[in-house]
mmCIF file of C-alpha atoms in Angstrom:
data_model
loop_
_atom_site.group_PDB
_atom_site.id
_atom_site.type_symbol
_atom_site.label_atom_id
_atom_site.label_comp_id
_atom_site.label_asym_id
_atom_site.label_seq_id
_atom_site.Cartn_x
_atom_site.Cartn_y
_atom_site.Cartn_z
ATOM 1 C CA MET I 12 0.000 0.000 0.000
ATOM 2 C CA ALA I 13 1.408 3.331 -1.043
ATOM 3 C CA GLU I 14 2.267 5.972 1.572
ATOM 4 C CA PRO I 15 -0.077 8.933 1.727
ATOM 5 C CA GLU I 16 1.110 11.875 -0.274
ATOM 6 C CA HIS I 17 2.200 14.984 1.649
ATOM 7 C CA TYR I 18 0.088 17.840 0.451
ATOM 8 C CA ARG I 19 1.123 21.484 0.600
ATOM 9 C CA TYR I 20 -1.013 24.192 2.091
ATOM 10 C CA SER I 21 -2.759 26.373 -0.405
ATOM 11 C CA GLN I 22 -0.580 29.330 0.619
ATOM 12 C CA ASP I 23 2.650 27.417 0.217
ATOM 13 C CA SER I 24 4.570 28.542 -2.831
ATOM 14 C CA GLY I 25 6.328 25.228 -3.180
ATOM 15 C CA HIS I 26 9.741 26.573 -2.227
ATOM 16 C CA PHE I 27 9.376 25.434 1.393
ATOM 17 C CA THR I 28 9.439 21.645 1.524
ATOM 18 C CA ALA I 29 9.447 21.077 5.286
ATOM 19 C CA SER I 30 7.247 18.370 6.659
ATOM 20 C CA GLN I 31 4.097 18.971 8.665
ATOM 21 C CA PRO I 32 5.586 17.925 12.039
ATOM 22 C CA SER I 33 8.362 20.578 11.792
ATOM 23 C CA ARG I 34 5.755 23.243 11.062
ATOM 24 C CA SER I 35 3.716 22.258 14.105
ATOM 25 C CA HIS I 36 6.831 22.467 16.273
ATOM 26 C CA SER I 37 7.607 26.052 15.154
ATOM 27 C CA LEU I 38 4.031 27.162 15.816
ATOM 28 C CA SER I 39 4.103 25.758 19.321
ATOM 29 C CA SER I 40 7.432 27.588 20.084
ATOM 30 C CA THR I 41 5.959 30.907 18.990
ATOM 31 C CA ALA I 42 2.951 30.412 21.227
ATOM 32 C CA GLU I 43 5.178 29.691 24.197
ATOM 33 C CA GLN I 44 7.171 32.914 23.608
ATOM 34 C CA GLU I 45 3.995 34.987 23.446
ATOM 35 C CA GLU I 46 2.771 33.437 26.674
ATOM 36 C CA GLU I 47 6.132 34.232 28.381
ATOM 37 C CA GLN I 48 5.966 37.847 27.226
ATOM 38 C CA GLN I 49 2.397 38.244 28.457
ATOM 39 C CA ARG I 50 3.407 36.734 31.817
ATOM 40 C CA LYS I 51 6.262 39.271 32.248
ATOM 41 C CA ILE I 52 3.985 42.201 31.353
ATOM 42 C CA GLN I 53 1.454 41.029 33.919
ATOM 43 C CA GLU I 54 4.170 40.723 36.592
ATOM 44 C CA TYR I 55 5.291 44.314 35.842
ATOM 45 C CA LYS I 56 1.713 45.600 36.168
ATOM 46 C CA ASP I 57 1.159 43.675 39.396
ATOM 47 C CA TYR I 58 4.380 45.055 40.909
ATOM 48 C CA HIS I 59 3.468 48.712 40.218
ATOM 49 C CA ALA I 60 -0.086 48.132 41.373
ATOM 50 C CA HIS I 61 1.359 46.886 44.658
ATOM 51 C CA LEU I 62 3.465 50.074 44.996
ATOM 52 C CA GLU I 63 0.418 52.268 44.380
ATOM 53 C CA ASP I 64 -1.494 50.390 47.072
ATOM 54 C CA GLU I 65 1.307 51.031 49.589
ATOM 55 C CA ASN I 66 1.724 54.824 48.788
ATOM 56 C CA PRO I 67 -1.582 56.107 47.431
ATOM 57 C CA GLU I 68 -1.070 59.699 48.681
ATOM 58 C CA LYS I 69 2.361 60.013 47.144
ATOM 59 C CA GLN I 70 1.207 58.629 43.840
ATOM 60 C CA SER I 71 -1.799 60.920 43.663
ATOM 61 C CA LEU I 72 0.402 63.910 44.509
ATOM 62 C CA LEU I 73 2.883 63.113 41.752
ATOM 63 C CA ASP I 74 0.115 62.556 39.234
ATOM 64 C CA ASN I 75 -1.295 66.030 39.969
ATOM 65 C CA GLY I 76 -0.059 68.327 37.188
ATOM 66 C CA LYS I 77 -0.974 71.512 39.097
ATOM 67 C CA VAL I 78 1.213 70.517 42.028
ATOM 68 C CA GLN I 79 4.106 69.877 39.674
ATOM 69 C CA ARG I 80 3.742 73.309 38.072
ATOM 70 C CA VAL I 81 3.616 75.039 41.463
ATOM 71 C CA ALA I 82 6.703 73.168 42.626
ATOM 72 C CA THR I 83 8.550 74.168 39.455
ATOM 73 C CA ARG I 84 7.682 77.829 39.945
ATOM 74 C CA ILE I 85 8.792 77.795 43.585
ATOM 75 C CA ALA I 86 12.109 76.223 42.619
ATOM 76 C CA ALA I 87 12.607 78.847 39.889
ATOM 77 C CA LYS I 88 11.851 81.704 42.291
ATOM 78 C CA LEU I 89 14.192 80.318 44.922
ATOM 79 C CA SER I 90 16.878 79.967 42.274
ATOM 80 C CA ARG I 91 16.432 83.567 41.095
ATOM 81 C CA ARG I 92 16.375 84.880 44.659
ATOM 82 C CA THR I 93 19.527 82.984 45.547
ATOM 83 C CA THR I 94 21.223 84.262 42.424
ATOM 84 C CA ARG I 95 20.282 87.850 43.249
ATOM 85 C CA ILE I 96 21.563 87.538 46.807
ATOM 86 C CA LEU I 97 24.854 86.079 45.649
ATOM 87 C CA ASN I 98 25.145 88.780 42.990
ATOM 88 C CA VAL I 99 24.618 91.525 45.592
ATOM 89 C CA VAL I 100 27.208 89.952 47.898
ATOM 90 C CA TYR I 101 29.652 89.720 45.005
ATOM 91 C CA LYS I 102 29.162 93.367 44.046
ATOM 92 C CA ILE I 103 29.641 94.524 47.653
ATOM 93 C CA ILE I 104 32.895 92.578 47.936
ATOM 94 C CA ASP I 105 34.014 93.780 44.512
ATOM 95 C CA LEU I 106 33.375 97.449 45.307
ATOM 96 C CA THR I 107 34.848 97.445 48.814
ATOM 97 C CA SER I 108 37.916 95.275 48.270
ATOM 98 C CA LEU I 109 40.105 98.109 46.955
ATOM 99 C CA PRO I 110 39.158 100.682 49.656
ATOM 100 C CA PHE I 111 39.681 98.038 52.350
ATOM 101 C CA ALA I 112 43.071 97.204 50.861
ATOM 102 C CA PHE I 113 43.970 100.914 50.924
ATOM 103 C CA ILE I 114 42.914 101.163 54.585
ATOM 104 C CA THR I 115 44.914 98.041 55.421
ATOM 105 C CA ILE I 116 48.072 99.375 53.771
ATOM 106 C CA SER I 117 47.664 102.802 55.410
ATOM 107 C CA THR I 118 47.099 101.457 58.920
ATOM 108 C CA GLY I 119 49.919 98.967 58.442
ATOM 109 C CA ALA I 120 52.297 101.779 57.513
ATOM 110 C CA VAL I 121 51.224 103.728 60.611
ATOM 111 C CA VAL I 122 51.827 100.757 62.890
ATOM 112 C CA TYR I 123 55.148 99.906 61.247
ATOM 113 C CA GLY I 124 56.363 103.500 61.443
ATOM 114 C CA GLY I 125 55.153 104.037 64.992
ATOM 115 C CA VAL I 126 53.522 107.390 64.189
ATOM 116 C CA PHE I 127 50.265 109.107 65.178
ATOM 117 C CA ARG I 128 50.693 108.491 68.887
ATOM 118 C CA GLY I 129 48.976 110.425 71.645
ATOM 119 C CA ASN I 130 47.384 113.687 70.626
ATOM 120 C CA ASP I 131 49.009 113.500 67.178
ATOM 121 C CA VAL I 132 46.443 110.916 66.159
ATOM 122 C CA PHE I 133 44.013 113.695 65.207
ATOM 123 C CA ASN I 134 46.516 115.333 62.864
ATOM 124 C CA GLY I 135 47.345 111.953 61.345
ATOM 125 C CA LEU I 136 43.707 110.998 60.863
ATOM 126 C CA ALA I 137 42.880 114.379 59.301
ATOM 127 C CA HIS I 138 45.673 114.155 56.723
ATOM 128 C CA SER I 139 45.120 110.464 56.001
ATOM 129 C CA ILE I 140 41.337 110.696 55.541
ATOM 130 C CA LYS I 141 41.352 113.944 53.544
ATOM 131 C CA GLY I 142 44.318 112.904 51.423
ATOM 132 C CA GLY I 143 42.745 109.492 50.883
ATOM 133 C CA ILE I 144 39.544 111.130 49.637
ATOM 134 C CA PHE I 145 41.467 113.110 47.025
ATOM 135 C CA PHE I 146 43.486 110.013 46.082
ATOM 136 C CA TRP I 147 40.307 108.034 45.329
ATOM 137 C CA TYR I 148 38.778 111.078 43.682
ATOM 138 C CA GLY I 149 41.705 110.982 41.269
ATOM 139 C CA LEU I 150 41.180 107.282 40.550
ATOM 140 C CA LEU I 151 37.475 107.973 39.976
ATOM 141 C CA THR I 152 38.406 110.748 37.539
ATOM 142 C CA LEU I 153 40.747 108.365 35.728
ATOM 143 C CA GLY I 154 37.957 105.792 35.602
ATOM 144 C CA ARG I 155 35.628 108.347 34.041
ATOM 145 C CA TRP I 156 38.204 109.023 31.336
ATOM 146 C CA MET I 157 38.550 105.292 30.640
ATOM 147 C CA GLY I 158 34.762 104.910 30.340
ATOM 148 C CA CYS I 159 34.015 102.931 33.508
ATOM 149 C CA PHE I 160 30.767 104.812 34.184
ATOM 150 C CA ALA I 161 29.496 105.411 30.656
ATOM 151 C CA GLU I 162 26.136 103.780 31.481
ATOM 152 C CA TYR I 163 25.489 106.617 33.957
ATOM 153 C CA GLY I 164 26.654 109.371 31.605
ATOM 154 C CA TRP I 165 29.738 109.974 33.760
ATOM 155 C CA ALA I 166 32.363 109.210 31.100
ATOM 156 C CA TRP I 167 32.045 112.621 29.418
ATOM 157 C CA ASN I 168 29.436 111.123 27.106
ATOM 158 C CA GLU I 169 25.779 111.616 26.368
ATOM 159 C CA ARG I 170 23.629 109.914 28.999
ATOM 160 C CA PRO I 171 22.014 106.765 27.525
ATOM 161 C CA PRO I 172 18.199 106.752 27.805
ATOM 162 C CA VAL I 173 15.941 104.056 29.205
ATOM 163 C CA GLY I 174 15.998 101.197 26.732
ATOM 164 C CA VAL I 175 19.712 101.394 26.176
ATOM 165 C CA VAL I 176 20.259 101.072 29.941
ATOM 166 C CA ASN I 177 17.838 100.099 32.687
ATOM 167 C CA ARG I 178 15.680 102.600 34.548
ATOM 168 C CA TRP I 179 17.898 102.644 37.649
ATOM 169 C CA GLN I 180 21.048 103.478 35.654
ATOM 170 C CA ALA I 181 19.228 106.209 33.746
ATOM 171 C CA SER I 182 18.080 107.850 37.011
ATOM 172 C CA VAL I 183 21.540 108.052 38.652
ATOM 173 C CA PRO I 184 22.540 111.691 39.364
ATOM 174 C CA SER I 185 25.297 113.299 37.349
ATOM 175 C CA ALA I 186 28.937 112.955 38.351
ATOM 176 C CA GLU I 187 29.087 116.675 39.164
ATOM 177 C CA PHE I 188 26.144 116.266 41.534
ATOM 178 C CA VAL I 189 27.965 113.445 43.336
ATOM 179 C CA GLU I 190 31.135 115.557 43.540
ATOM 180 C CA SER I 191 29.157 118.479 44.948
ATOM 181 C CA PHE I 192 27.402 116.221 47.441
ATOM 182 C CA VAL I 193 30.721 114.834 48.723
ATOM 183 C CA ILE I 194 32.101 118.369 49.052
ATOM 184 C CA TRP I 195 28.976 119.468 50.944
ATOM 185 C CA LEU I 196 29.113 116.408 53.219
ATOM 186 C CA TYR I 197 32.790 117.025 53.940
ATOM 187 C CA GLY I 198 32.069 120.586 54.998
ATOM 188 C CA ALA I 199 29.019 119.612 57.056
ATOM 189 C CA VAL I 200 30.951 116.977 59.030
ATOM 190 C CA ASN I 201 34.405 118.527 59.237
ATOM 191 C CA VAL I 202 33.205 121.869 60.608
ATOM 192 C CA TRP I 203 32.634 120.119 63.966
ATOM 193 C CA LEU I 204 35.961 118.275 64.010
ATOM 194 C CA GLU I 205 38.513 121.029 63.495
ATOM 195 C CA HIS I 206 39.048 121.677 67.215
ATOM 196 C CA LEU I 207 39.428 118.064 68.372
ATOM 197 C CA ALA I 208 43.222 118.277 68.635
ATOM 198 C CA ALA I 209 42.884 121.233 71.043
ATOM 199 C CA TRP I 210 39.730 120.173 72.868
ATOM 200 C CA GLY I 211 39.114 122.454 75.858
ATOM 201 C CA ALA I 212 41.784 124.956 74.795
ATOM 202 C CA PRO I 213 41.104 128.418 73.392
ATOM 203 C CA TRP I 214 40.442 128.719 69.687
ATOM 204 C CA SER I 215 43.414 129.914 67.653
ATOM 205 C CA ALA I 216 43.548 131.781 64.364
ATOM 206 C CA MET I 217 44.517 128.522 62.593
ATOM 207 C CA ASP I 218 41.426 126.819 64.017
ATOM 208 C CA PHE I 219 39.232 129.551 62.557
ATOM 209 C CA GLU I 220 41.020 129.189 59.217
ATOM 210 C CA HIS I 221 40.224 125.472 59.110
ATOM 211 C CA VAL I 222 36.609 126.050 60.106
ATOM 212 C CA SER I 223 36.291 128.680 57.378
ATOM 213 C CA ILE I 224 37.548 126.151 54.828
ATOM 214 C CA SER I 225 34.902 123.676 56.028
ATOM 215 C CA ILE I 226 32.196 126.331 55.676
ATOM 216 C CA MET I 227 33.453 127.041 52.151
ATOM 217 C CA PHE I 228 33.099 123.360 51.341
ATOM 218 C CA PHE I 229 29.603 123.288 52.815
ATOM 219 C CA GLY I 230 28.402 126.324 50.834
ATOM 220 C CA GLY I 231 30.190 125.411 47.621
ATOM 221 C CA GLY I 232 28.884 121.855 47.659
ATOM 222 C CA LEU I 233 25.341 123.067 48.315
ATOM 223 C CA ALA I 234 25.573 125.552 45.445
ATOM 224 C CA GLY I 235 26.895 122.808 43.178
ATOM 225 C CA MET I 236 23.953 120.528 44.000
ATOM 226 C CA LEU I 237 21.493 123.326 43.302
ATOM 227 C CA VAL I 238 23.119 123.982 39.930
ATOM 228 C CA GLU I 239 22.680 120.298 39.058
ATOM 229 C CA SER I 240 18.968 120.320 39.922
ATOM 230 C CA ARG I 241 16.753 120.256 36.827
ATOM 231 C CA TRP I 242 13.905 121.803 38.795
ATOM 232 C CA ILE I 243 16.070 124.767 39.790
ATOM 233 C CA ARG I 244 17.170 125.337 36.200
ATOM 234 C CA ALA I 245 13.578 125.078 34.974
ATOM 235 C CA PHE I 246 12.467 127.665 37.545
ATOM 236 C CA LEU I 247 15.315 129.965 36.531
ATOM 237 C CA ASN I 248 14.033 129.827 32.927
ATOM 238 C CA ALA I 249 10.548 130.895 33.985
ATOM 239 C CA SER I 250 11.216 134.569 33.185
ATOM 240 C CA ILE I 251 11.266 133.811 29.452
ATOM 241 C CA SER I 252 9.660 130.400 29.040
ATOM 242 C CA THR I 253 6.271 131.544 30.424
ATOM 243 C CA TYR I 254 5.716 134.151 27.703
ATOM 244 C CA ASN I 255 3.070 133.383 25.067
ATOM 245 C CA ALA I 256 5.408 133.631 22.127
ATOM 246 C CA PRO I 257 4.119 133.452 18.523
ATOM 247 C CA HIS I 258 4.466 130.144 16.759
ATOM 248 C CA TYR I 259 7.233 131.408 14.474
ATOM 249 C CA VAL I 260 9.572 132.001 17.445
ATOM 250 C CA LYS I 261 8.838 128.736 19.251
ATOM 251 C CA GLU I 262 11.984 127.199 17.831
ATOM 252 C CA HIS I 263 14.026 129.784 19.712
ATOM 253 C CA LEU I 264 12.632 128.487 23.005
ATOM 254 C CA THR I 265 14.034 124.987 22.559
ATOM 255 C CA PRO I 266 16.764 124.133 25.115
ATOM 256 C CA PRO I 267 20.297 124.477 23.774
ATOM 257 C CA LYS I 268 22.537 121.453 23.339
ATOM 258 C CA THR I 269 24.601 122.423 26.368
ATOM 259 C CA TYR I 270 21.582 121.636 28.607
ATOM 260 C CA ASP I 271 22.057 117.920 27.915
ATOM 261 C CA PHE I 272 25.494 117.888 29.527
ATOM 262 C CA SER I 273 26.527 118.939 33.020
ATOM 263 C CA MET I 274 29.164 121.660 33.260
ATOM 264 C CA ASN I 275 29.344 122.572 36.928
ATOM 265 C CA PRO I 276 32.352 124.714 37.926
ATOM 266 C CA PHE I 277 31.790 124.563 41.690
ATOM 267 C CA PRO I 278 33.726 121.343 42.462
ATOM 268 C CA GLY I 279 36.729 122.621 40.543
ATOM 269 C CA LEU I 280 36.400 126.094 42.077
ATOM 270 C CA ILE I 281 36.330 124.771 45.647
ATOM 271 C CA ILE I 282 39.406 122.605 45.080
ATOM 272 C CA LEU I 283 41.163 125.519 43.348
ATOM 273 C CA LEU I 284 40.608 127.750 46.380
ATOM 274 C CA LEU I 285 41.695 124.951 48.729
ATOM 275 C CA GLY I 286 44.931 124.557 46.789
ATOM 276 C CA LEU I 287 45.647 128.283 46.880
ATOM 277 C CA MET I 288 44.988 128.409 50.623
ATOM 278 C CA MET I 289 47.160 125.406 51.438
ATOM 279 C CA SER I 290 50.029 126.530 49.205
ATOM 280 C CA SER I 291 50.350 129.670 51.373
ATOM 281 C CA HIS I 292 49.299 128.111 54.682
ATOM 282 C CA HIS I 293 51.719 128.842 57.536
ATOM 283 C CA GLN I 294 53.400 125.760 59.024
ATOM 284 C CA HIS I 295 55.799 125.127 61.897
ATOM 285 C CA SER I 296 58.808 124.483 59.611
ATOM 286 C CA MET I 297 60.053 125.267 56.141
ATOM 287 C CA VAL I 298 59.884 121.612 55.073
ATOM 288 C CA SER I 299 56.240 121.356 56.137
ATOM 289 C CA THR I 300 55.401 124.594 54.329
ATOM 290 C CA MET I 301 57.021 123.351 51.113
ATOM 291 C CA VAL I 302 55.232 119.985 51.274
ATOM 292 C CA HIS I 303 51.863 121.698 51.798
ATOM 293 C CA LYS I 304 52.606 124.000 48.884
ATOM 294 C CA GLN I 305 53.302 121.011 46.645
ATOM 295 C CA TRP I 306 49.922 119.349 47.050
ATOM 296 C CA GLY I 307 48.204 122.745 47.071
ATOM 297 C CA MET I 308 49.608 123.583 43.642
ATOM 298 C CA LEU I 309 48.689 120.125 42.364
ATOM 299 C CA PHE I 310 45.083 120.813 43.335
ATOM 300 C CA VAL I 311 45.307 124.104 41.452
ATOM 301 C CA GLY I 312 46.508 122.106 38.449
ATOM 302 C CA PHE I 313 43.465 119.847 38.734
ATOM 303 C CA ALA I 314 41.108 122.835 38.737
ATOM 304 C CA LEU I 315 42.760 124.353 35.656
ATOM 305 C CA ALA I 316 42.651 121.054 33.773
ATOM 306 C CA ARG I 317 38.977 120.598 34.680
ATOM 307 C CA ALA I 318 38.306 124.129 33.365
ATOM 308 C CA VAL I 319 39.881 123.110 30.047
ATOM 309 C CA THR I 320 37.581 120.071 29.955
ATOM 310 C CA TYR I 321 34.501 122.247 30.432
ATOM 311 C CA ILE I 322 35.629 124.648 27.717
ATOM 312 C CA LEU I 323 36.054 121.769 25.278
ATOM 313 C CA THR I 324 32.685 120.229 26.110
ATOM 314 C CA TYR I 325 30.929 123.607 25.946
ATOM 315 C CA ILE I 326 32.291 124.222 22.459
ATOM 316 C CA SER I 327 31.434 120.697 21.304
ATOM 317 C CA PRO I 328 29.013 118.858 23.617
ATOM 318 C CA PRO I 329 29.141 115.044 23.501
ATOM 319 C CA THR I 330 26.699 113.436 21.068
ATOM 320 C CA SER I 331 27.645 109.775 21.524
ATOM 321 C CA TYR I 332 27.037 107.198 24.245
ATOM 322 C CA LEU I 333 30.715 106.228 23.991
ATOM 323 C CA PRO I 334 33.298 107.974 26.222
ATOM 324 C CA SER I 335 34.708 111.132 24.650
ATOM 325 C CA ARG I 336 37.925 110.937 26.735
ATOM 326 C CA PRO I 337 39.053 114.579 26.932
ATOM 327 C CA PRO I 338 42.863 114.580 27.331
ATOM 328 C CA SER I 339 42.707 117.234 30.048
ATOM 329 C CA GLU I 340 41.080 114.721 32.400
ATOM 330 C CA LEU I 341 44.259 112.666 32.436
ATOM 331 C CA ILE I 342 46.012 115.683 33.892
ATOM 332 C CA SER I 343 43.163 116.149 36.348
ATOM 333 C CA SER I 344 43.427 112.582 37.615
ATOM 334 C CA PHE I 345 47.225 112.768 37.846
ATOM 335 C CA CYS I 346 47.077 115.938 39.933
ATOM 336 C CA LEU I 347 44.440 114.516 42.268
ATOM 337 C CA ILE I 348 46.169 111.168 42.821
ATOM 338 C CA SER I 349 49.590 112.659 43.450
ATOM 339 C CA GLY I 350 48.179 115.580 45.437
ATOM 340 C CA GLY I 351 46.230 113.232 47.689
ATOM 341 C CA LEU I 352 49.314 111.115 48.418
ATOM 342 C CA ILE I 353 51.439 114.157 49.260
ATOM 343 C CA PHE I 354 48.544 115.449 51.387
ATOM 344 C CA ILE I 355 48.779 112.235 53.428
ATOM 345 C CA ALA I 356 52.542 112.624 53.758
ATOM 346 C CA SER I 357 52.294 116.210 55.010
ATOM 347 C CA ASN I 358 51.264 115.230 58.563
ATOM 348 C CA LYS I 359 53.387 116.346 61.509
ATOM 349 C CA ASP I 360 54.988 112.994 62.294
ATOM 350 C CA THR I 361 56.056 112.287 58.713
ATOM 351 C CA VAL I 362 57.523 115.782 58.322
ATOM 352 C CA ALA I 363 59.329 115.408 61.638
ATOM 353 C CA ALA I 364 60.812 112.097 60.435
ATOM 354 C CA MET I 365 61.953 113.764 57.196
ATOM 355 C CA GLU I 366 63.675 116.518 59.140
ATOM 356 C CA TYR I 367 65.280 114.015 61.513
ATOM 357 C CA TYR I 368 66.802 112.011 58.665
ATOM 358 C CA GLY I 369 67.801 115.110 56.679
ATOM 359 C CA LEU I 370 65.376 114.640 53.782
ATOM 360 C CA HIS I 371 64.339 117.746 51.896
ATOM 361 C CA ALA I 372 60.840 118.533 50.629
ATOM 362 C CA MET I 373 61.477 117.256 47.105
ATOM 363 C CA PHE I 374 61.942 113.676 48.287
ATOM 364 C CA PRO I 375 58.234 112.836 48.785
ATOM 365 C CA PHE I 376 57.362 114.862 45.688
ATOM 366 C CA THR I 377 59.615 112.918 43.304
ATOM 367 C CA VAL I 378 58.699 109.528 44.799
ATOM 368 C CA THR I 379 54.987 110.338 44.549
ATOM 369 C CA MET I 380 55.246 111.477 40.926
ATOM 370 C CA GLY I 381 56.862 108.211 39.873
ATOM 371 C CA PHE I 382 54.393 106.089 41.825
ATOM 372 C CA THR I 383 51.410 108.016 40.404
ATOM 373 C CA ALA I 384 52.556 107.563 36.805
ATOM 374 C CA PHE I 385 53.063 103.828 37.361
ATOM 375 C CA LEU I 386 49.699 103.469 39.125
ATOM 376 C CA MET I 387 47.821 105.192 36.289
ATOM 377 C CA ALA I 388 49.545 102.989 33.706
ATOM 378 C CA TRP I 389 48.639 99.904 35.732
ATOM 379 C CA ALA I 390 44.979 100.982 36.051
ATOM 380 C CA ILE I 391 44.678 101.605 32.302
ATOM 381 C CA LEU I 392 46.254 98.219 31.544
ATOM 382 C CA VAL I 393 43.942 96.379 33.950
ATOM 383 C CA LEU I 394 40.825 97.984 32.449
ATOM 384 C CA ALA I 395 42.074 97.179 28.943
ATOM 385 C CA VAL I 396 42.513 93.501 29.897
ATOM 386 C CA LYS I 397 38.996 93.523 31.343
ATOM 387 C CA GLY I 398 37.596 94.910 28.077
ATOM 388 C CA TRP I 399 39.470 92.256 26.098
ATOM 389 C CA ALA I 400 38.055 89.510 28.317
ATOM 390 C CA VAL I 401 34.501 90.846 27.970
ATOM 391 C CA ARG I 402 34.756 90.955 24.182
ATOM 392 C CA ARG I 403 36.180 87.461 24.023
ATOM 393 C CA ARG I 404 33.356 86.117 26.175
ATOM 394 C CA GLN I 405 30.761 87.798 23.934
ATOM 395 C CA VAL I 406 32.326 86.307 20.820
ATOM 396 C CA ALA I 407 32.425 82.868 22.412
#
């Protein structure tokens, strides 16, 4: 009897010639794999269902989209607040590091030299504080020339409006107002301190001279602040601006270009008078008189250089937000820096040490001139490196 013939399925193309038992075996293997996969999926679902049963509150909280959004906002606010606090701390440290270093060096020199003892501490403090103010005033003037405060309109440039800078930077007072305020504050405070070295003793003619200088600073600084007030200048224009002028002359009532730039002579005038007074101020020795005359004439040089700056800006007011860098301000900063350092060195103890060691008055003058030139070159180089780094970061 013949063996039964193996028939092909209707869908078989004839190329596959495997027997029926091998086909049944492959189908059973596929079914087992599907069952294994379904079993693993079910185990995964059972495991997570068990976790949800143990922590239903946590799961419902995480599934709440509103809670997630609120948590994200709180984290963002905390991050911004922390960043602002750290930024403020950084700026405070950045702005006070140099003055603190100056105070540290000054007090260290006093301790090392053994000066300013007893009642001489008042004379030492007066010369150190006042001379230090003029020293930093000179560095501030140099910074204005380099363009450090261009965003405030202090770099002898046109003040940028809101949009170019933020509202706070656009509302900062002018540099001349700040100078006048410092002069006024100096006079208001120092007028009560001139007699500390001779407390309880009768007032001398020199005491009245110093008090008169403080009153000059008080009045000159107050006048300078009034000149910087826009309200005051608007009220002063009321005599002509309130007239009902015809329309064809309205163009002649527009403010001139010089109104957009501050040209206040009072700070320079006060320092000019101070220099003239100190250059002829009577001292206890010839060396002390010569040293006082040196820094007095340097202050006169600052006032004359500042006058040249105002003449240049009056003829051609700044029209750009970039620093105009008048060359006369370099002379102004040099005179202030060197004058402030010699002012510090003109105290009684330092002059007495110079006389004891046989040093003449030109010794501190020549040393200070060299140090000032080097310090200005160093400051310009440091600011140039900063500008290079900022540009490189922007390009990157």
